[in-house]
């Protein structure tokens, strides 16, 4: 068994309820006859996107982009994007699905790159909006949870590559190691 990495912060029930709410909001804004293309950021959004997209009972397409800026528990400030070269979103209605909006640095770079490709519309869906470290003010259209600045792991979120496969979200406590 994998030991808990800290305090349980968002339980399976809370995550499921947030996913139901996010899916209902997106379905409301994008009725089935409207085009919808999802851009999923890896690696952290793997489980979130898989669970959210299966709740969107309508035609859609998606692409994966790898975005990284964190080393350990600190944002490195440098944003690396990989996978954008194959993406064609010109004239399409796009929703970006990301795990956490924290400083805003990663998404500011990604959204700018996507805008340059002239989508018809571009919206942002995040599982967690952290409010304690904002550097670039970015507004997410769909937000699952809001919290201050604690470092989280589980449900796709890692610390140095570990804990992603935990089904629930924990506040990482270095003292439990
Ligand atoms: P930002 O560029 O907004 O500071 O950071 C965004 C990315 O950093 C998120 O998409 C996520 O991958 C990572 N990140 C931010 N906060 C956390 C956290 O609490 N835990 C983990 N594991 N990753 C985080
Ligand atoms: Mg991310």
mmCIF file of C-alpha atoms and ligand atoms in Angstrom:
data_model
loop_
_atom_site.group_PDB
_atom_site.id
_atom_site.type_symbol
_atom_site.label_atom_id
_atom_site.label_comp_id
_atom_site.label_asym_id
_atom_site.label_seq_id
_atom_site.Cartn_x
_atom_site.Cartn_y
_atom_site.Cartn_z
ATOM 1 C CA UNK A 1 0.000 0.000 0.000
ATOM 2 C CA UNK A 2 1.126 3.534 -0.742
ATOM 3 C CA UNK A 3 1.379 5.634 2.460
ATOM 4 C CA UNK A 4 -0.663 8.874 2.500
ATOM 5 C CA UNK A 5 1.635 11.780 1.571
ATOM 6 C CA UNK A 6 -0.111 14.227 3.902
ATOM 7 C CA UNK A 7 -3.582 15.476 4.779
ATOM 8 C CA UNK A 8 -6.515 14.343 2.619
ATOM 9 C CA UNK A 9 -7.744 17.570 0.986
ATOM 10 C CA UNK A 10 -10.194 16.587 -1.775
ATOM 11 C CA UNK A 11 -11.879 13.201 -1.381
ATOM 12 C CA UNK A 12 -13.177 10.978 -4.169
ATOM 13 C CA UNK A 13 -16.727 12.203 -3.456
ATOM 14 C CA UNK A 14 -15.649 15.840 -3.622
ATOM 15 C CA UNK A 15 -13.745 15.240 -6.868
ATOM 16 C CA UNK A 16 -16.745 13.439 -8.409
ATOM 17 C CA UNK A 17 -19.082 16.273 -7.428
ATOM 18 C CA UNK A 18 -16.705 18.864 -8.910
ATOM 19 C CA UNK A 19 -16.449 16.845 -12.140
ATOM 20 C CA UNK A 20 -20.254 16.608 -12.411
ATOM 21 C CA UNK A 21 -20.540 20.369 -11.945
ATOM 22 C CA UNK A 22 -17.780 21.195 -14.470
ATOM 23 C CA UNK A 23 -19.261 18.822 -17.052
ATOM 24 C CA UNK A 24 -22.732 20.348 -16.603
ATOM 25 C CA UNK A 25 -21.338 23.865 -17.123
ATOM 26 C CA UNK A 26 -19.393 22.897 -20.255
ATOM 27 C CA UNK A 27 -22.358 20.954 -21.690
ATOM 28 C CA UNK A 28 -24.550 23.995 -21.063
ATOM 29 C CA UNK A 29 -22.148 26.341 -22.883
ATOM 30 C CA UNK A 30 -21.430 23.900 -25.714
ATOM 31 C CA UNK A 31 -24.644 22.200 -26.827
ATOM 32 C CA UNK A 32 -24.115 19.022 -28.865
ATOM 33 C CA UNK A 33 -24.505 20.721 -32.250
ATOM 34 C CA UNK A 34 -21.611 23.126 -31.478
ATOM 35 C CA UNK A 35 -18.047 22.234 -32.375
ATOM 36 C CA UNK A 36 -15.804 21.383 -29.400
ATOM 37 C CA UNK A 37 -12.083 20.688 -29.291
ATOM 38 C CA UNK A 38 -10.339 20.018 -25.969
ATOM 39 C CA UNK A 39 -6.663 20.659 -25.304
ATOM 40 C CA UNK A 40 -5.391 18.604 -22.367
ATOM 41 C CA UNK A 41 -2.159 19.518 -20.588
ATOM 42 C CA UNK A 42 0.015 16.617 -19.502
ATOM 43 C CA UNK A 43 1.130 15.155 -17.249
ATOM 44 C CA UNK A 44 -0.942 16.353 -14.316
ATOM 45 C CA UNK A 45 -4.331 16.485 -16.062
ATOM 46 C CA UNK A 46 -4.384 12.832 -17.151
ATOM 47 C CA UNK A 47 -6.982 11.513 -14.691
ATOM 48 C CA UNK A 48 -8.912 14.783 -14.469
ATOM 49 C CA UNK A 49 -9.299 15.007 -18.247
ATOM 50 C CA UNK A 50 -10.154 11.307 -18.613
ATOM 51 C CA UNK A 51 -12.902 11.582 -15.984
ATOM 52 C CA UNK A 52 -14.200 14.948 -17.233
ATOM 53 C CA UNK A 53 -14.329 14.082 -20.942
ATOM 54 C CA UNK A 54 -16.260 10.889 -20.262
ATOM 55 C CA UNK A 55 -18.915 13.037 -18.594
ATOM 56 C CA UNK A 56 -19.242 15.211 -21.723
ATOM 57 C CA UNK A 57 -21.937 13.273 -23.521
ATOM 58 C CA UNK A 58 -21.473 14.914 -26.935
ATOM 59 C CA UNK A 59 -19.162 14.792 -29.963
ATOM 60 C CA UNK A 60 -15.701 16.245 -29.371
ATOM 61 C CA UNK A 61 -12.065 15.895 -30.339
ATOM 62 C CA UNK A 62 -8.954 16.409 -28.243
ATOM 63 C CA UNK A 63 -5.200 16.961 -28.367
ATOM 64 C CA UNK A 64 -2.539 16.530 -25.703
ATOM 65 C CA UNK A 65 0.108 19.133 -24.894
ATOM 66 C CA UNK A 66 2.909 18.583 -22.436
ATOM 67 C CA UNK A 67 3.533 21.597 -20.218
ATOM 68 C CA UNK A 68 6.051 21.762 -17.412
ATOM 69 C CA UNK A 69 7.474 24.395 -15.114
ATOM 70 C CA UNK A 70 7.821 22.747 -11.711
ATOM 71 C CA UNK A 71 10.894 21.196 -10.135
ATOM 72 C CA UNK A 72 10.020 19.635 -6.766
ATOM 73 C CA UNK A 73 7.623 22.007 -5.007
ATOM 74 C CA UNK A 74 8.863 25.190 -6.724
ATOM 75 C CA UNK A 75 7.814 26.686 -10.044
ATOM 76 C CA UNK A 76 10.997 27.082 -12.092
ATOM 77 C CA UNK A 77 9.583 30.086 -13.940
ATOM 78 C CA UNK A 78 10.614 28.641 -17.307
ATOM 79 C CA UNK A 79 7.685 27.094 -19.186
ATOM 80 C CA UNK A 80 8.306 24.177 -21.523
ATOM 81 C CA UNK A 81 5.606 23.251 -24.049
ATOM 82 C CA UNK A 82 5.711 20.188 -26.230
ATOM 83 C CA UNK A 83 3.171 18.870 -28.758
ATOM 84 C CA UNK A 84 1.843 22.182 -30.089
ATOM 85 C CA UNK A 85 3.365 21.691 -33.531
ATOM 86 C CA UNK A 86 0.660 19.161 -34.549
ATOM 87 C CA UNK A 87 -2.299 21.184 -33.348
ATOM 88 C CA UNK A 88 -4.741 22.784 -35.800
ATOM 89 C CA UNK A 89 -7.393 24.811 -33.973
ATOM 90 C CA UNK A 90 -8.001 27.573 -36.508
ATOM 91 C CA UNK A 91 -11.699 28.521 -36.419
ATOM 92 C CA UNK A 92 -12.496 25.943 -33.760
ATOM 93 C CA UNK A 93 -14.132 26.269 -30.341
ATOM 94 C CA UNK A 94 -11.458 25.244 -27.886
ATOM 95 C CA UNK A 95 -11.514 24.447 -24.178
ATOM 96 C CA UNK A 96 -8.166 23.964 -22.426
ATOM 97 C CA UNK A 97 -8.293 21.433 -19.577
ATOM 98 C CA UNK A 98 -5.537 21.899 -16.985
ATOM 99 C CA UNK A 99 -4.981 20.508 -13.504
ATOM 100 C CA UNK A 100 -3.945 23.599 -11.501
ATOM 101 C CA UNK A 101 -3.868 27.317 -12.230
ATOM 102 C CA UNK A 102 -1.255 28.616 -9.778
ATOM 103 C CA UNK A 103 1.095 31.493 -10.704
ATOM 104 C CA UNK A 104 -0.522 31.592 -14.152
ATOM 105 C CA UNK A 105 2.856 31.450 -15.907
ATOM 106 C CA UNK A 106 2.296 28.120 -17.660
ATOM 107 C CA UNK A 107 -1.162 28.980 -18.911
ATOM 108 C CA UNK A 108 -0.189 32.501 -19.970
ATOM 109 C CA UNK A 109 2.381 30.976 -22.325
ATOM 110 C CA UNK A 110 0.102 28.169 -23.524
ATOM 111 C CA UNK A 111 -2.933 30.423 -24.082
ATOM 112 C CA UNK A 112 -0.810 32.913 -26.012
ATOM 113 C CA UNK A 113 0.472 30.122 -28.258
ATOM 114 C CA UNK A 114 -3.093 28.925 -28.840
ATOM 115 C CA UNK A 115 -4.459 32.422 -29.571
ATOM 116 C CA UNK A 116 -1.825 32.803 -32.289
ATOM 117 C CA UNK A 117 -3.483 29.864 -34.065
ATOM 118 C CA UNK A 118 -6.784 31.814 -34.351
ATOM 119 C CA UNK A 119 -9.365 29.631 -32.628
ATOM 120 C CA UNK A 120 -12.975 30.831 -32.894
ATOM 121 C CA UNK A 121 -13.122 30.799 -29.087
ATOM 122 C CA UNK A 122 -10.793 29.758 -26.286
ATOM 123 C CA UNK A 123 -11.953 28.847 -22.793
ATOM 124 C CA UNK A 124 -10.167 27.485 -19.785
ATOM 125 C CA UNK A 125 -11.207 24.720 -17.394
ATOM 126 C CA UNK A 126 -9.083 23.957 -14.314
ATOM 127 C CA UNK A 127 -9.640 21.454 -11.552
ATOM 128 C CA UNK A 128 -7.974 23.715 -8.959
ATOM 129 C CA UNK A 129 -7.475 27.470 -8.863
ATOM 130 C CA UNK A 130 -4.844 28.525 -6.311
ATOM 131 C CA UNK A 131 -5.102 32.167 -5.259
ATOM 132 C CA UNK A 132 -1.987 32.561 -3.069
ATOM 133 C CA UNK A 133 0.795 32.712 -5.693
ATOM 134 C CA UNK A 134 -0.726 34.628 -8.629
ATOM 135 C CA UNK A 135 1.861 36.288 -10.921
ATOM 136 C CA UNK A 136 -0.103 36.541 -14.170
ATOM 137 C CA UNK A 137 -3.819 37.184 -13.596
ATOM 138 C CA UNK A 138 -5.670 34.620 -15.706
ATOM 139 C CA UNK A 139 -9.368 33.942 -15.371
ATOM 140 C CA UNK A 140 -10.549 30.365 -15.696
ATOM 141 C CA UNK A 141 -14.060 29.915 -17.108
ATOM 142 C CA UNK A 142 -14.641 26.627 -15.279
ATOM 143 C CA UNK A 143 -13.124 25.965 -11.837
ATOM 144 C CA UNK A 144 -13.513 22.803 -9.747
ATOM 145 C CA UNK A 145 -11.924 23.917 -6.456
ATOM 146 C CA UNK A 146 -10.391 27.141 -5.163
ATOM 147 C CA UNK A 147 -7.708 27.163 -2.473
ATOM 148 C CA UNK A 148 -4.776 29.255 -1.211
ATOM 149 C CA UNK A 149 -1.288 27.916 -1.933
ATOM 150 C CA UNK A 150 -0.733 24.503 -0.378
ATOM 151 C CA UNK A 151 1.192 22.027 -2.537
ATOM 152 C CA UNK A 152 -1.060 19.157 -3.603
ATOM 153 C CA UNK A 153 -0.405 15.616 -4.804
ATOM 154 C CA UNK A 154 -2.572 12.738 -6.036
ATOM 155 C CA UNK A 155 -5.140 12.358 -8.830
ATOM 156 C CA UNK A 156 -2.480 13.113 -11.440
ATOM 157 C CA UNK A 157 -0.509 15.633 -9.370
ATOM 158 C CA UNK A 158 3.031 14.654 -8.456
ATOM 159 C CA UNK A 159 5.948 15.447 -6.240
ATOM 160 C CA UNK A 160 9.078 14.544 -8.206
ATOM 161 C CA UNK A 161 7.047 12.065 -10.243
ATOM 162 C CA UNK A 162 5.469 10.273 -7.281
ATOM 163 C CA UNK A 163 1.849 10.043 -6.007
ATOM 164 C CA UNK A 164 0.101 10.679 -9.353
ATOM 165 C CA UNK A 165 -1.813 7.399 -9.121
ATOM 166 C CA UNK A 166 -3.458 8.165 -5.760
ATOM 167 C CA UNK A 167 -7.214 8.438 -6.427
ATOM 168 C CA UNK A 168 -7.697 11.376 -4.034
ATOM 169 C CA UNK A 169 -5.903 14.711 -3.540
ATOM 170 C CA UNK A 170 -3.622 15.347 -0.546
ATOM 171 C CA UNK A 171 -1.711 18.330 0.778
ATOM 172 C CA UNK A 172 1.898 17.188 0.531
ATOM 173 C CA UNK A 173 3.642 17.168 3.905
ATOM 174 C CA UNK A 174 7.426 16.793 3.630
ATOM 175 C CA UNK A 175 7.540 15.756 7.318
ATOM 176 C CA UNK A 176 5.614 12.542 6.669
ATOM 177 C CA UNK A 177 8.478 11.284 4.466
HETATM 178 P P1 LIG B 1 1.673 27.856 -12.825
HETATM 179 O O1 LIG B 1 2.450 28.076 -14.076
HETATM 180 O O2 LIG B 1 0.256 28.383 -12.881
HETATM 181 O O3 LIG B 1 2.398 28.347 -11.602
HETATM 182 O O4 LIG B 1 1.642 26.317 -12.553
HETATM 183 C C1 LIG B 1 0.857 25.510 -13.232
HETATM 184 C C2 LIG B 1 1.302 24.076 -13.155
HETATM 185 O O5 LIG B 1 2.171 23.805 -12.061
HETATM 186 C C3 LIG B 1 0.077 23.237 -12.909
HETATM 187 O O6 LIG B 1 -0.572 22.952 -14.102
HETATM 188 C C4 LIG B 1 0.663 22.035 -12.228
HETATM 189 O O7 LIG B 1 1.091 21.120 -13.208
HETATM 190 C C5 LIG B 1 1.838 22.594 -11.451
HETATM 191 N N1 LIG B 1 1.401 22.852 -10.069
HETATM 192 C C6 LIG B 1 0.951 23.999 -9.539
HETATM 193 N N2 LIG B 1 0.620 23.829 -8.245
HETATM 194 C C7 LIG B 1 0.845 22.521 -7.985
HETATM 195 C C8 LIG B 1 0.652 21.702 -6.811
HETATM 196 O O8 LIG B 1 0.186 22.126 -5.744
HETATM 197 N N3 LIG B 1 0.989 20.391 -6.932
HETATM 198 C C9 LIG B 1 1.508 19.852 -8.081
HETATM 199 N N4 LIG B 1 1.814 18.564 -8.056
HETATM 200 N N5 LIG B 1 1.674 20.578 -9.211
HETATM 201 C C10 LIG B 1 1.344 21.901 -9.146
HETATM 202 MG MG1 LIG B 2 -0.217 21.409 -15.279
#
